[in-house]
XYZ file of C-alpha atoms in Angstrom:
125
model
C 0.000 0.000 0.000
C 1.297 3.444 -0.839
C 2.478 5.880 1.745
C 0.550 9.154 1.776
C 2.134 11.948 -0.196
C 3.696 9.839 -2.965
C 3.423 11.712 -6.227
C 3.436 9.869 -9.498
C 4.453 11.330 -12.836
C 1.568 9.360 -14.316
C -1.015 11.090 -12.065
C -1.305 13.896 -14.662
C -2.081 11.365 -17.413
C -4.703 9.671 -15.240
C -6.292 13.070 -14.538
C -6.419 13.684 -18.308
C -7.987 10.237 -18.696
C -10.740 11.247 -16.229
C -11.549 14.300 -18.353
C -11.278 12.283 -21.580
C -13.876 9.745 -20.409
C -16.425 12.564 -20.025
C -16.106 13.483 -23.732
C -17.966 11.827 -26.618
C -14.774 9.985 -27.608
C -14.439 8.741 -24.026
C -18.054 7.586 -23.941
C -17.490 5.676 -27.195
C -14.438 4.045 -25.607
C -16.501 2.988 -22.586
C -19.130 1.409 -24.873
C -16.477 -0.298 -27.000
C -14.309 -1.764 -24.210
C -16.591 -2.119 -21.171
C -13.891 -3.520 -18.868
C -12.375 -2.552 -15.516
C -8.610 -2.240 -15.087
C -6.696 -1.814 -11.860
C -3.285 -0.170 -12.141
C -0.730 -0.739 -9.392
C 1.925 1.887 -10.064
C 5.224 1.863 -8.165
C 6.883 5.289 -7.954
C 10.497 4.100 -7.917
C 12.671 1.131 -8.711
C 10.624 -1.938 -7.902
C 7.160 -3.232 -8.757
C 5.228 -3.977 -5.587
C 6.884 -1.308 -3.415
C 4.850 1.731 -2.269
C 2.379 1.216 -5.113
C -0.322 3.764 -5.770
C -3.481 2.067 -7.018
C -5.816 3.486 -9.644
C -8.874 2.003 -11.295
C -9.668 2.810 -14.927
C -13.308 1.766 -15.128
C -14.326 1.515 -18.764
C -17.755 0.172 -17.795
C -18.758 3.280 -15.856
C -16.392 5.716 -17.599
C -14.351 6.863 -14.618
C -10.863 6.877 -13.110
C -10.472 6.609 -9.345
C -7.636 6.223 -6.891
C -7.787 3.174 -4.621
C -8.381 -0.524 -5.152
C -11.403 -1.733 -7.109
C -14.187 -3.117 -4.962
C -14.794 -6.470 -6.531
C -12.679 -8.182 -9.150
C -11.232 -6.085 -11.987
C -11.058 -7.692 -15.425
C -7.265 -7.238 -15.385
C -4.719 -5.829 -12.952
C -1.452 -4.346 -14.154
C 1.615 -3.643 -12.044
C 4.429 -1.437 -13.290
C 6.833 1.324 -12.341
C 5.670 4.886 -12.900
C 8.121 5.555 -15.766
C 7.240 2.290 -17.515
C 3.499 2.999 -17.268
C 4.035 6.414 -18.881
C 6.140 4.843 -21.645
C 3.458 2.225 -22.358
C 0.535 4.674 -22.194
C 2.288 7.135 -24.505
C 3.168 4.418 -27.024
C 6.937 4.680 -26.451
C 7.113 1.130 -25.074
C 5.324 -1.822 -26.628
C 3.094 -3.491 -23.986
C 4.040 -7.002 -25.149
C 7.760 -6.188 -24.879
C 7.167 -4.631 -21.435
C 5.447 -7.831 -20.298
C 8.195 -10.093 -21.682
C 10.913 -7.967 -20.031
C 9.086 -8.008 -16.689
C 8.461 -4.243 -16.786
C 4.728 -4.977 -16.557
C 2.924 -7.741 -14.675
C -0.642 -8.811 -15.418
C -3.213 -10.631 -13.300
C -6.647 -11.593 -14.537
C -7.963 -11.984 -18.055
C -5.299 -11.809 -20.756
C -7.943 -11.095 -23.407
C -9.087 -8.092 -21.320
C -5.466 -7.052 -20.840
C -4.889 -7.047 -24.607
C -7.557 -4.347 -24.999
C -5.631 -2.040 -22.652
C -3.548 -0.290 -25.308
C -2.052 3.204 -25.698
C -5.050 4.004 -27.933
C -7.371 4.247 -24.929
C -5.394 7.124 -23.424
C -5.831 10.727 -24.493
C -2.869 12.069 -26.390
C -0.769 13.945 -23.809
C -0.787 17.704 -24.144
C 2.096 18.389 -21.791
C 3.439 15.712 -19.482
């Protein structure tokens, strides 16, 4: 569990995602995907240490901080920098998984729908 006060570089992207899901494009995404993802993001060197947890709920169209109540379709664990690289399209998710930069629990078919395309294009990160 994360210590209070940990700031993630990816928090800005997740805030943009919140706003994006309220737009028509975001609503289309929610209809198209309809899955719930939990993101366990480690701020520093090691997955599993001081993770900050976010839920990207593409059933309800919202992003929240804290663990999902119930069972998410897929849970991802990664370091903050690696999450940003994957979400921005700079790192291929399959390569990240093979290299151990990203861990997945849950449905692999659901995980495969979690691509950089679902994120808004960053304005300034």
